[in-house]
Amino acid sequence: MIFLNIGTKIVPLIAENIELEKNLLVHQIANYRYIVTGHEAIATVDLQSKSCSCRVFYVDKIPCPHAMTVLWCQYGEDYGRQIYEYSSLYYTVDAYIMAYVEKIKPIPSEDS
């Protein structure tokens, strides 16, 4: 699986989330569930359902700072690869190619 990572919004967003995750604390409450505290907030991350109570993980389909902190705690130095495993397949090169595989015809003007 190849992900788009050059000239898109995903890399700056992930870089920003990596910076934010540095001051968060993680507490495991179940196999895939964690409580993350910091930045004056408490978030619950569920890696199995790819969700976080901050809703950023669910909406953007890219791990939020809370989820990235959990991935770092769970996978250690290898967490960089796991970020893409927990991102939506819509960010892959294949999905991008499939979106534009057919011709896009312009809409004719109202005068025609």
PDB file of C-alpha atoms in Angstrom:
ATOM      1  CA  MET A   1       0.000   0.000   0.000  1.00  0.00           C
ATOM      2  CA  ILE A   2       1.466   3.356  -1.047  1.00  0.00           C
ATOM      3  CA  PHE A   3       0.265   6.596   0.531  1.00  0.00           C
ATOM      4  CA  LEU A   4       0.278  10.072  -0.938  1.00  0.00           C
ATOM      5  CA  ASN A   5       2.753  12.071   1.043  1.00  0.00           C
ATOM      6  CA  ILE A   6       4.202  14.760  -1.195  1.00  0.00           C
ATOM      7  CA  GLY A   7       2.310  17.901  -2.103  1.00  0.00           C
ATOM      8  CA  THR A   8      -0.772  16.991  -0.071  1.00  0.00           C
ATOM      9  CA  LYS A   9      -2.225  18.107   3.244  1.00  0.00           C
ATOM     10  CA  ILE A  10      -1.610  14.784   5.002  1.00  0.00           C
ATOM     11  CA  VAL A  11       2.105  15.276   5.738  1.00  0.00           C
ATOM     12  CA  PRO A  12       1.840  18.762   7.310  1.00  0.00           C
ATOM     13  CA  LEU A  13      -1.148  17.557   9.345  1.00  0.00           C
ATOM     14  CA  ILE A  14       0.756  14.502  10.610  1.00  0.00           C
ATOM     15  CA  ALA A  15       3.828  16.636  11.358  1.00  0.00           C
ATOM     16  CA  GLU A  16       1.674  19.038  13.382  1.00  0.00           C
ATOM     17  CA  ASN A  17       0.085  16.122  15.271  1.00  0.00           C
ATOM     18  CA  ILE A  18       3.539  14.677  16.045  1.00  0.00           C
ATOM     19  CA  GLU A  19       4.564  18.007  17.572  1.00  0.00           C
ATOM     20  CA  LEU A  20       1.390  18.208  19.691  1.00  0.00           C
ATOM     21  CA  GLU A  21       1.703  14.641  20.997  1.00  0.00           C
ATOM     22  CA  LYS A  22       4.971  15.289  22.842  1.00  0.00           C
ATOM     23  CA  ASN A  23       3.318  16.547  26.050  1.00  0.00           C
ATOM     24  CA  LEU A  24       0.552  13.963  26.450  1.00  0.00           C
ATOM     25  CA  LEU A  25       0.275  11.142  28.994  1.00  0.00           C
ATOM     26  CA  VAL A  26      -1.235   7.750  28.124  1.00  0.00           C
ATOM     27  CA  HIS A  27      -3.045   5.267  30.368  1.00  0.00           C
ATOM     28  CA  GLN A  28      -4.251   1.943  28.922  1.00  0.00           C
ATOM     29  CA  ILE A  29      -7.748   1.020  30.119  1.00  0.00           C
ATOM     30  CA  ALA A  30      -8.409  -2.020  27.862  1.00  0.00           C
ATOM     31  CA  ASN A  31      -6.728  -3.904  25.011  1.00  0.00           C
ATOM     32  CA  TYR A  32      -7.248  -1.176  22.420  1.00  0.00           C
ATOM     33  CA  ARG A  33      -8.613   1.648  24.594  1.00  0.00           C
ATOM     34  CA  TYR A  34      -6.528   4.392  26.171  1.00  0.00           C
ATOM     35  CA  ILE A  35      -7.048   7.587  28.122  1.00  0.00           C
ATOM     36  CA  VAL A  36      -4.789  10.437  27.009  1.00  0.00           C
ATOM     37  CA  THR A  37      -4.348  13.513  29.194  1.00  0.00           C
ATOM     38  CA  GLY A  38      -2.711  16.837  28.465  1.00  0.00           C
ATOM     39  CA  HIS A  39      -3.319  20.205  26.798  1.00  0.00           C
ATOM     40  CA  GLU A  40      -6.002  20.847  29.447  1.00  0.00           C
ATOM     41  CA  ALA A  41      -8.140  18.005  28.056  1.00  0.00           C
ATOM     42  CA  ILE A  42      -8.776  14.308  28.487  1.00  0.00           C
ATOM     43  CA  ALA A  43      -9.398  12.108  25.445  1.00  0.00           C
ATOM     44  CA  THR A  44     -10.348   8.460  25.058  1.00  0.00           C
ATOM     45  CA  VAL A  45      -8.700   6.692  22.120  1.00  0.00           C
ATOM     46  CA  ASP A  46      -9.920   3.375  20.708  1.00  0.00           C
ATOM     47  CA  LEU A  47      -7.427   2.031  18.171  1.00  0.00           C
ATOM     48  CA  GLN A  48      -9.667  -0.856  17.165  1.00  0.00           C
ATOM     49  CA  SER A  49     -12.467   1.453  16.002  1.00  0.00           C
ATOM     50  CA  LYS A  50      -9.988   4.182  14.947  1.00  0.00           C
ATOM     51  CA  SER A  51     -11.714   6.804  17.044  1.00  0.00           C
ATOM     52  CA  CYS A  52     -10.951   9.433  19.657  1.00  0.00           C
ATOM     53  CA  SER A  53     -13.307  11.432  21.837  1.00  0.00           C
ATOM     54  CA  CYS A  54     -11.856  14.643  20.330  1.00  0.00           C
ATOM     55  CA  ARG A  55     -13.498  13.472  17.034  1.00  0.00           C
ATOM     56  CA  VAL A  56     -10.523  14.612  14.890  1.00  0.00           C
ATOM     57  CA  PHE A  57      -9.415  11.010  14.266  1.00  0.00           C
ATOM     58  CA  TYR A  58     -12.948  10.104  13.154  1.00  0.00           C
ATOM     59  CA  VAL A  59     -13.550  13.151  10.946  1.00  0.00           C
ATOM     60  CA  ASP A  60     -10.157  13.534   9.229  1.00  0.00           C
ATOM     61  CA  LYS A  61      -9.409   9.776   9.110  1.00  0.00           C
ATOM     62  CA  ILE A  62      -5.834  10.620  10.153  1.00  0.00           C
ATOM     63  CA  PRO A  63      -4.588   9.914  13.696  1.00  0.00           C
ATOM     64  CA  CYS A  64      -5.024  12.941  15.958  1.00  0.00           C
ATOM     65  CA  PRO A  65      -2.288  13.888  18.484  1.00  0.00           C
ATOM     66  CA  HIS A  66      -3.983  11.667  21.093  1.00  0.00           C
ATOM     67  CA  ALA A  67      -4.022   8.642  18.796  1.00  0.00           C
ATOM     68  CA  MET A  68      -0.435   9.288  17.685  1.00  0.00           C
ATOM     69  CA  THR A  69       0.688   9.328  21.319  1.00  0.00           C
ATOM     70  CA  VAL A  70      -1.027   5.982  21.858  1.00  0.00           C
ATOM     71  CA  LEU A  71       0.607   4.569  18.701  1.00  0.00           C
ATOM     72  CA  TRP A  72       4.001   5.727  19.964  1.00  0.00           C
ATOM     73  CA  CYS A  73       3.408   4.045  23.336  1.00  0.00           C
ATOM     74  CA  GLN A  74       2.215   0.845  21.704  1.00  0.00           C
ATOM     75  CA  TYR A  75       4.742   0.514  18.866  1.00  0.00           C
ATOM     76  CA  GLY A  76       7.740   2.502  20.105  1.00  0.00           C
ATOM     77  CA  GLU A  77      10.214   3.638  17.452  1.00  0.00           C
ATOM     78  CA  ASP A  78       8.233   1.846  14.712  1.00  0.00           C
ATOM     79  CA  TYR A  79       5.138   3.983  15.263  1.00  0.00           C
ATOM     80  CA  GLY A  80       5.907   6.121  12.186  1.00  0.00           C
ATOM     81  CA  ARG A  81       4.784   3.304   9.893  1.00  0.00           C
ATOM     82  CA  GLN A  82       1.724   2.618  12.021  1.00  0.00           C
ATOM     83  CA  ILE A  83       0.425   6.139  11.445  1.00  0.00           C
ATOM     84  CA  TYR A  84      -0.322   5.191   7.849  1.00  0.00           C
ATOM     85  CA  GLU A  85      -1.910   1.888   8.884  1.00  0.00           C
ATOM     86  CA  TYR A  86      -4.403   3.865  10.959  1.00  0.00           C
ATOM     87  CA  SER A  87      -5.058   6.476   8.238  1.00  0.00           C
ATOM     88  CA  SER A  88      -7.865   6.201   5.716  1.00  0.00           C
ATOM     89  CA  LEU A  89      -7.278   4.379   2.451  1.00  0.00           C
ATOM     90  CA  TYR A  90      -8.521   7.560   0.737  1.00  0.00           C
ATOM     91  CA  TYR A  91      -5.016   8.940   1.230  1.00  0.00           C
ATOM     92  CA  THR A  92      -3.401   6.196  -0.865  1.00  0.00           C
ATOM     93  CA  VAL A  93      -2.036   6.714  -4.362  1.00  0.00           C
ATOM     94  CA  ASP A  94      -4.420   4.047  -5.658  1.00  0.00           C
ATOM     95  CA  ALA A  95      -7.460   5.931  -4.335  1.00  0.00           C
ATOM     96  CA  TYR A  96      -6.213   9.162  -5.916  1.00  0.00           C
ATOM     97  CA  ILE A  97      -5.695   7.468  -9.277  1.00  0.00           C
ATOM     98  CA  MET A  98      -9.121   5.809  -9.158  1.00  0.00           C
ATOM     99  CA  ALA A  99     -10.782   9.157  -8.423  1.00  0.00           C
ATOM    100  CA  TYR A 100      -9.431  10.611 -11.667  1.00  0.00           C
ATOM    101  CA  VAL A 101      -9.296   7.534 -13.883  1.00  0.00           C
ATOM    102  CA  GLU A 102     -12.290   8.638 -15.964  1.00  0.00           C
ATOM    103  CA  LYS A 103     -12.542  11.868 -17.887  1.00  0.00           C
ATOM    104  CA  ILE A 104     -14.173  14.784 -16.146  1.00  0.00           C
ATOM    105  CA  LYS A 105     -16.346  16.681 -18.601  1.00  0.00           C
ATOM    106  CA  PRO A 106     -16.901  20.394 -18.064  1.00  0.00           C
ATOM    107  CA  ILE A 107     -20.437  21.644 -17.555  1.00  0.00           C
ATOM    108  CA  PRO A 108     -21.634  23.623 -20.577  1.00  0.00           C
ATOM    109  CA  SER A 109     -22.498  27.273 -20.013  1.00  0.00           C
ATOM    110  CA  GLU A 110     -26.109  28.337 -19.702  1.00  0.00           C
ATOM    111  CA  ASP A 111     -25.863  30.212 -23.032  1.00  0.00           C
ATOM    112  CA  SER A 112     -25.365  26.949 -24.980  1.00  0.00           C
TER     113      SER A 112
END
